[in-house]
Coordinates of C-alpha atoms and ligand atoms in Angstrom, one line a residue:
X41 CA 96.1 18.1 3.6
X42 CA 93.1 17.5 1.5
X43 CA 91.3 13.6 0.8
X44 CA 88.8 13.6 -1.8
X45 CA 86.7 10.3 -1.3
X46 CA 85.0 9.7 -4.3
X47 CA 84.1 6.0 -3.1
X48 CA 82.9 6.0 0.5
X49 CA 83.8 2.0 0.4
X50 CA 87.7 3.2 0.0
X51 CA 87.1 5.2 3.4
X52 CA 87.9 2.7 5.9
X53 CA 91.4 1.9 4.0
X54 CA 92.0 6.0 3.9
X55 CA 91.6 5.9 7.4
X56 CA 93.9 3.3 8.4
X57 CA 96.5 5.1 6.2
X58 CA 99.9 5.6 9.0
X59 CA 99.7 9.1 7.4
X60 CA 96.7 9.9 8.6
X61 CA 96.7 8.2 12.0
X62 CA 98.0 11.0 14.0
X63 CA 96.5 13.6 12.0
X64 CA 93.0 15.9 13.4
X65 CA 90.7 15.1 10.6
X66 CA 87.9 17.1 9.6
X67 CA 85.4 16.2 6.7
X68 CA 84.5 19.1 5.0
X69 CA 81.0 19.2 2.2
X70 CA 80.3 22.1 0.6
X71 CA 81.9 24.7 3.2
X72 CA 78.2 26.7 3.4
X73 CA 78.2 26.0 7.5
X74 CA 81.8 26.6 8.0
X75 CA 83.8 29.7 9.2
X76 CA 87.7 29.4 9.6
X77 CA 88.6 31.3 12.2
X78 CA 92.3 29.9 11.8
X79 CA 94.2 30.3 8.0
X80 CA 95.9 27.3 8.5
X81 CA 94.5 23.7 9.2
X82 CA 96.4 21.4 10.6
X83 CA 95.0 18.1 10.0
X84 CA 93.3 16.3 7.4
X85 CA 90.0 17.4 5.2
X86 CA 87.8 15.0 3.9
X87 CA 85.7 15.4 1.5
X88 CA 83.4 12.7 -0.4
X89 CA 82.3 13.3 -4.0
X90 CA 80.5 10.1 -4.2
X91 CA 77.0 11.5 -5.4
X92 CA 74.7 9.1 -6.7
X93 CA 71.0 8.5 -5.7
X94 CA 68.8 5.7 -6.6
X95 CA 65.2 4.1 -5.1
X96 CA 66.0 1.0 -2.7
X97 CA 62.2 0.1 -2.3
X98 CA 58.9 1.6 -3.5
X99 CA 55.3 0.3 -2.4
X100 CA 53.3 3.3 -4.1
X101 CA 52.8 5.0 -1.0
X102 CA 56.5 5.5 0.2
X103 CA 59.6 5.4 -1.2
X104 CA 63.1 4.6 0.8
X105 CA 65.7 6.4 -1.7
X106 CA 69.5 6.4 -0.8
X107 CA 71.7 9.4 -1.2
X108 CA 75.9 9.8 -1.6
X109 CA 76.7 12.0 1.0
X110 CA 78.1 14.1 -2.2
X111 CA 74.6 14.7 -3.8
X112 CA 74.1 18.4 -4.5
X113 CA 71.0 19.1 -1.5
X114 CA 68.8 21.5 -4.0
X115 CA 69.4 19.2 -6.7
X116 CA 67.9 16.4 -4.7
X117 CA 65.0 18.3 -4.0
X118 CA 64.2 18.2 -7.4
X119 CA 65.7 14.8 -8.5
X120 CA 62.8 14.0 -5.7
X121 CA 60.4 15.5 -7.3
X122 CA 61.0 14.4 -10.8
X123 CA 61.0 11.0 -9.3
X124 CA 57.0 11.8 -8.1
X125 CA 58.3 12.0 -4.2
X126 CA 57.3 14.5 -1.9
X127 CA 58.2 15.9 1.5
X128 CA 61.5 17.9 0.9
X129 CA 59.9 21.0 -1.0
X130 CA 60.2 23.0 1.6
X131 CA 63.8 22.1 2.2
X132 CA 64.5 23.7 -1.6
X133 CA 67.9 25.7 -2.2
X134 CA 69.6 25.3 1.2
X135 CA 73.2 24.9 0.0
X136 CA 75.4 21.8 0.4
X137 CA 75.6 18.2 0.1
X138 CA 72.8 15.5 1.6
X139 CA 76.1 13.6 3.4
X140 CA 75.9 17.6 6.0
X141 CA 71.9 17.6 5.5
X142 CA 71.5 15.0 9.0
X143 CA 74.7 16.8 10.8
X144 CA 72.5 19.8 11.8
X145 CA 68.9 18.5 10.7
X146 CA 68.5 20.9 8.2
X147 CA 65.0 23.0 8.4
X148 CA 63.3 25.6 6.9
X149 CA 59.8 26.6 6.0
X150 CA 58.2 24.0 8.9
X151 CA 60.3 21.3 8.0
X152 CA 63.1 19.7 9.3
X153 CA 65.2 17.0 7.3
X154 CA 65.0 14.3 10.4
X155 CA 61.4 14.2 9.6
X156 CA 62.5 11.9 6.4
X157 CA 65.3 10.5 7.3
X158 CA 65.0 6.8 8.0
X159 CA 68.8 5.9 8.3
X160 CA 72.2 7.2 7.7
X161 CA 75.6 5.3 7.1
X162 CA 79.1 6.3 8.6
X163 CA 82.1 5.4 8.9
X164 CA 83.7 6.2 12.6
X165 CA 86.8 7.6 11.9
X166 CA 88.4 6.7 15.2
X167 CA 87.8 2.9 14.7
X168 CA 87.1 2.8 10.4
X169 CA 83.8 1.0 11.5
X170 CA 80.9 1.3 9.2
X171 CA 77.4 1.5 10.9
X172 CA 74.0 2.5 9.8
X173 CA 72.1 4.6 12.2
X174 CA 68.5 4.6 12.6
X175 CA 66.5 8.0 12.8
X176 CA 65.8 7.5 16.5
X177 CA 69.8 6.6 16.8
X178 CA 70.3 10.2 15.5
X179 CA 69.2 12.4 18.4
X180 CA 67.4 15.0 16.0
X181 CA 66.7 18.2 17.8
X182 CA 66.2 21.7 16.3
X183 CA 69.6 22.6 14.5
X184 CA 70.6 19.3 16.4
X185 CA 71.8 15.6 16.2
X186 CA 74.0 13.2 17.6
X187 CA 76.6 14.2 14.8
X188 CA 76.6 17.8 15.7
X189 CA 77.6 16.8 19.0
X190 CA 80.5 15.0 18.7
X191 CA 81.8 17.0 15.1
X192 CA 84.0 14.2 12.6
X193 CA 83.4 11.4 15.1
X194 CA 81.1 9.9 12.4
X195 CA 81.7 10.3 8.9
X196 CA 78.2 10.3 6.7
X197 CA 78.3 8.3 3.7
X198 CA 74.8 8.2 2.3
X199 CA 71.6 9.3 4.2
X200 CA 68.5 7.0 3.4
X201 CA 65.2 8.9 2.8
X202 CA 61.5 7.9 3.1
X203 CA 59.5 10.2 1.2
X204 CA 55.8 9.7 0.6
X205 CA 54.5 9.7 -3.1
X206 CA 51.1 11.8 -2.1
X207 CA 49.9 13.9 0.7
X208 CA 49.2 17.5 1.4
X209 CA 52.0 19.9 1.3
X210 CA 53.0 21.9 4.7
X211 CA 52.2 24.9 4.1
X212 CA 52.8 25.6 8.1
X213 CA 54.8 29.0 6.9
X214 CA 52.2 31.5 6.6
X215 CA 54.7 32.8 3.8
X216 CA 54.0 30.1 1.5
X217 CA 50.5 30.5 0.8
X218 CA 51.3 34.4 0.5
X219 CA 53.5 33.6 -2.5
X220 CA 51.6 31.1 -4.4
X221 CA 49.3 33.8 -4.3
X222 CA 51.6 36.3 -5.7
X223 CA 52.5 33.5 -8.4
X224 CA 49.2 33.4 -9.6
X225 CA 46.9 31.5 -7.5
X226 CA 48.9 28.4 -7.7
X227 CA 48.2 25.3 -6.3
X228 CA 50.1 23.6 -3.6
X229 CA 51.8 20.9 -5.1
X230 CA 54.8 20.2 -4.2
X231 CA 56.6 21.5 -7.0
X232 CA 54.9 24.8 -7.1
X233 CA 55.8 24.6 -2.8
X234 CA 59.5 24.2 -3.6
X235 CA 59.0 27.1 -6.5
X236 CA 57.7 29.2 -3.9
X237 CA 60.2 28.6 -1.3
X238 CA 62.7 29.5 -4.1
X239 CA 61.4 32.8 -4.9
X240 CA 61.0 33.6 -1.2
X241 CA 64.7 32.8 0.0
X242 CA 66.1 34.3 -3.2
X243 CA 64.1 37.6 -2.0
X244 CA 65.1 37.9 1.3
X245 CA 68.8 35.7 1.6
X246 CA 71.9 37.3 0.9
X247 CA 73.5 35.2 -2.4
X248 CA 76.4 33.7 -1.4
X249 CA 77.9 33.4 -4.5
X250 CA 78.0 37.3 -4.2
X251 CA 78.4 37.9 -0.3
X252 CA 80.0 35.0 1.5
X253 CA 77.8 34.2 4.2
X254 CA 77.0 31.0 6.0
X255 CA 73.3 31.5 6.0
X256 CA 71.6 32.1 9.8
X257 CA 74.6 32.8 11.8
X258 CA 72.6 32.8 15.2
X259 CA 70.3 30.2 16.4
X260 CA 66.9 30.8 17.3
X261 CA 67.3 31.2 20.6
X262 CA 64.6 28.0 22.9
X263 CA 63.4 29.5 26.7
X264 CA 61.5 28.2 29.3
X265 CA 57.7 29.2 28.6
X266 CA 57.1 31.2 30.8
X267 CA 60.7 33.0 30.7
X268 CA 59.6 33.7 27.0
X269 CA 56.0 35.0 27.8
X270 CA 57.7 36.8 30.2
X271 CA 60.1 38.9 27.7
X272 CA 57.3 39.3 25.7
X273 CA 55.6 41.5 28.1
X274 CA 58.4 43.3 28.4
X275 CA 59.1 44.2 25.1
X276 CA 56.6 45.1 22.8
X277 CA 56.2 43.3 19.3
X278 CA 58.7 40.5 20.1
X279 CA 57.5 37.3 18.2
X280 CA 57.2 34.2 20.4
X281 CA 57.2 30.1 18.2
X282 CA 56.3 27.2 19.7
X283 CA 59.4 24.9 20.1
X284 CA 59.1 21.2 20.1
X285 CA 57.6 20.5 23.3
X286 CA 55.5 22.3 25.0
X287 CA 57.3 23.4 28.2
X288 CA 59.3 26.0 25.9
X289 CA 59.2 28.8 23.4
X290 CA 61.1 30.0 20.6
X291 CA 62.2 33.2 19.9
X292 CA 63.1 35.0 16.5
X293 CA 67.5 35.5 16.7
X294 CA 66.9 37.7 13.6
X295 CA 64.2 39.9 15.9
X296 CA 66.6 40.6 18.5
X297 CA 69.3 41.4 17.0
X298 CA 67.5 44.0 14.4
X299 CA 66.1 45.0 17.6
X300 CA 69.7 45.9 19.2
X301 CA 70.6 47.9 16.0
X302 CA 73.0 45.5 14.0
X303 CA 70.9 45.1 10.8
X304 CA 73.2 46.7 7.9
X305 CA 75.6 47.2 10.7
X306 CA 79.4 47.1 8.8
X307 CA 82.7 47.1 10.2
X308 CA 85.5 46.9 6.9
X309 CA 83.9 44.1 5.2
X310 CA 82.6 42.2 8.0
X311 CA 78.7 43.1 8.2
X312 CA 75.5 41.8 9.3
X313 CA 73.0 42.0 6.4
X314 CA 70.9 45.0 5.8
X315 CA 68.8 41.5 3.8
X316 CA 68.4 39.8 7.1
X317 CA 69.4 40.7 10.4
X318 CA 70.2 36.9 11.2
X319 CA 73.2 36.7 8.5
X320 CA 76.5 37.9 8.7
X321 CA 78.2 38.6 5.3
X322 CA 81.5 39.0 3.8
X323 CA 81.4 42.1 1.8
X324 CA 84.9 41.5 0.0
X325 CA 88.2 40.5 2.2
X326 CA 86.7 40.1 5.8
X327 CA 88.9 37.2 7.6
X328 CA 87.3 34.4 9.8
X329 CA 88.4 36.1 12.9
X330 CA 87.0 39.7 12.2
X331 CA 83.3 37.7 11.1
X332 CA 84.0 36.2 14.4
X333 CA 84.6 39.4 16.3
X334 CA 81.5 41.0 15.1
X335 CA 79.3 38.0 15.4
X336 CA 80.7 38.1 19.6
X337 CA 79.7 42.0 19.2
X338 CA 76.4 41.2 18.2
X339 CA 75.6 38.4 20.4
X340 CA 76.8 40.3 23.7
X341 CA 75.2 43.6 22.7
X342 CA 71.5 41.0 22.2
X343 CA 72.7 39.5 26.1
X344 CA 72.9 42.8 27.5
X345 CA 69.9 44.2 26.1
X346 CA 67.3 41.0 26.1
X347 CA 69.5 39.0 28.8
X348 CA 69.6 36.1 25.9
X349 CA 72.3 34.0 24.8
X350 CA 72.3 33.6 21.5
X351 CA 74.5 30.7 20.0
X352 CA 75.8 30.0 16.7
X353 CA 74.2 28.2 14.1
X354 CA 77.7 27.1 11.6
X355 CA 80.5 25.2 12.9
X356 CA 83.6 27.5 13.7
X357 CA 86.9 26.2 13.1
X358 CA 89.9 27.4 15.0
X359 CA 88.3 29.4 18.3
X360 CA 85.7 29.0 20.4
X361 CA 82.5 31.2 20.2
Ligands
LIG458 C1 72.6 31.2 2.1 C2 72.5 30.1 3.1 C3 71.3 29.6 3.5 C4 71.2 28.6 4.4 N1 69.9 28.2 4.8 C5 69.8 27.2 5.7 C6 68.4 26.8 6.1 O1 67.4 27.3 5.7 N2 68.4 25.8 7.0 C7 69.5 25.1 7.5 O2 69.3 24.2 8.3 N3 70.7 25.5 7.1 C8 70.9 26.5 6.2 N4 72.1 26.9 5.8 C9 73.3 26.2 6.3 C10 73.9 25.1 5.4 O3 73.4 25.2 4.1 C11 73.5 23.7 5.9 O4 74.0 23.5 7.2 C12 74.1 22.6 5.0 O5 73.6 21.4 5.4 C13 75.6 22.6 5.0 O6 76.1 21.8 4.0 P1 77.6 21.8 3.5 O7 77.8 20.6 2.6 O8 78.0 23.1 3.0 O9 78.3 21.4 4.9 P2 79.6 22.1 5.5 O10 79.3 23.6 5.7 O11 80.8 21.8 4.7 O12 79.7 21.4 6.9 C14 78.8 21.7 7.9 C15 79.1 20.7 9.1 O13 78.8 19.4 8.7 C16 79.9 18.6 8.8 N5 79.9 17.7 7.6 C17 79.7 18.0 6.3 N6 79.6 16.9 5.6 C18 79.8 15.8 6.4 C19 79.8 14.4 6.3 N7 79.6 13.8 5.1 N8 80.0 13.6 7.4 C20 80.2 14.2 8.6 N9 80.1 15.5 8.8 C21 79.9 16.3 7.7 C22 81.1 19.5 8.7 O14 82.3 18.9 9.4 C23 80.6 20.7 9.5 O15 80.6 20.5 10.9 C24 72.3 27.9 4.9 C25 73.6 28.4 4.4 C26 73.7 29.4 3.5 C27 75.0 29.8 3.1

């Protein structure tokens, strides 16, 4: 049963609907994170179309701008950067709404979303409660946050941004000053950054619009230092991040599992992208549960050859990974 929400203030009344009372619920955005494992849902789906944006306070150097959770993410970016804000450039073109932006803390390019984020409203949908949530009430990790952890608990209503007006770009991504390069020598502002960021995931991500795909499917996978030094000696050419503290190491999911063979890899229409290893696409009439199958293929054939878990980045809906 589908609820569209275009007014997030009507939420707490939806909620305490005797209809809904006994029913799972589960509050969908744009579906870009999602696979169905299951054809049939037996519960509720929420989604809010409330998708308005405005500037709560401005004092020249910052701005604290509040967001529907139905706002259109890319479209943000550059209602942003029309408004002379800065800071989520690098952010440009990941699909979905801002209300899903916090549930995983978005990142690309060096960035992460939590970095911005100085509150975000909800609604509990076990108790109708509204709440605002600090950043530091959030528990943003990498691909983490306190929403991600305990899935439709919390129901995000608007997110609350502070962007800064000035300030240089992160150009962290040695990608980025490649391509303003190969647009001309342009500078880093941060629209030409969010052009650039553009230009690079339209190169190298499958569209979904043609191939359904839910973007990374893996997680990059975080070790122990010295576990990760140690796999690097062992196999030549593996690249090696630094993750957010300094007592661990990132590894590159889409290195591994090009690295076990999958890349281009197709069984029916289920396949792993001969773009980039790290996405699984639907090539026509793949169902959830053969995506599902060949995502377990490729994550137990990466175990038995690296000995490393790799875990799923989008929520799955009706199994367990
Ligand atoms: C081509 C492609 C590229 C991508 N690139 C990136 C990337 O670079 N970086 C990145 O981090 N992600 C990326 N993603 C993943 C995806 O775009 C993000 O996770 C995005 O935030 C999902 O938004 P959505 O509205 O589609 O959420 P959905 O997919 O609908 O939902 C995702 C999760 O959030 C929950 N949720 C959604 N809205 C709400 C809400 N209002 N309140 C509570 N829970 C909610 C859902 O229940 C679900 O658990 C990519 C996906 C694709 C298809």
């Amino acid at each position: 049963m589908p609820a569209t929400v275009h007014d997030a203030t009507a939420l707490p009344s939806l909620l305490a609907e005797p209809a809904l009372r006994n029913l799972p619920l589960m509050v969908l955005g744009a579906g870009s994170n999602v696979l169905f494992a299951t054809d049939r849902f037996e519960g509720c789906l929420i989604q809010l179309q409330c998708a308005s944006a405005r500037i709560v306070s401005d004092d020249g150097e910052h701005a604290l701008v509040r967001v529907d959770a139905g706002f259109d993410w890319d479209a943000l970016v550059d209602w942003t950067l029309d408004h002379g804000l800065q800071g989520l450039e690098n952010l440009a073109l990941i699909p979905g709404q801002a209300g899903a932006a916090p549930i995983q803390n978005i990142g690309a390019y060096g960035v992460e979303v939590g970095k911005f984020i100085a509150a975000v409203h909800v609604c509990d949908s076990h108790t109708a409660a509204v709440d605002r949530l600090t950043a530091a009430r959030c528990g943003f990790g990498y691909r983490d946050s306190v929403f991600k952890r305990e899935p439709d608990r919390r129901i995000v209503t608007a997110i609350e941004l502070r962007l800064p007006r000035s300030g240089a770009t992160n150009l962290a991504y040695a990608g980025l000053s490649e391509e303003l390069a190969a647009m001309g020598g342009l500078t880093p502002t941060p629209r030409n950054v969010a052009a650039a960021v553009r230009r690079i995931r339209r190169r190298k991500l499958p569209d979904p619009a043609v191939a359904g795909n839910a973007g990374s499917f893996f997680k990059n996978p975080v070790l122990a230092r010295a576990r990760a030094v140690e796999l690097q000696s062992r196999f030549k050419g593996m690249p090696v991040f630094p993750a957010s503290n300094d007592a661990e190491h990132k590894l590159s999911a889409a290195w591994l599992i090009e690295q076990a063979g999958w890349r281009g890899f197709s069984d029916g229409d289920a396949a792993v992208s001969a773009q980039h290893a790290l996405v699984l696409v639907n090539l026509g009439r793949a169902t959830g549960p053969q995506l599902l199958t060949l995502a377990r293929r490729v994550a137990a054939s990466v175990q038995e050859k690296f000995g490393v878990a790799l875990e799923p980045e989008p929520r799955i809906v009706g199994a367990t990974f």
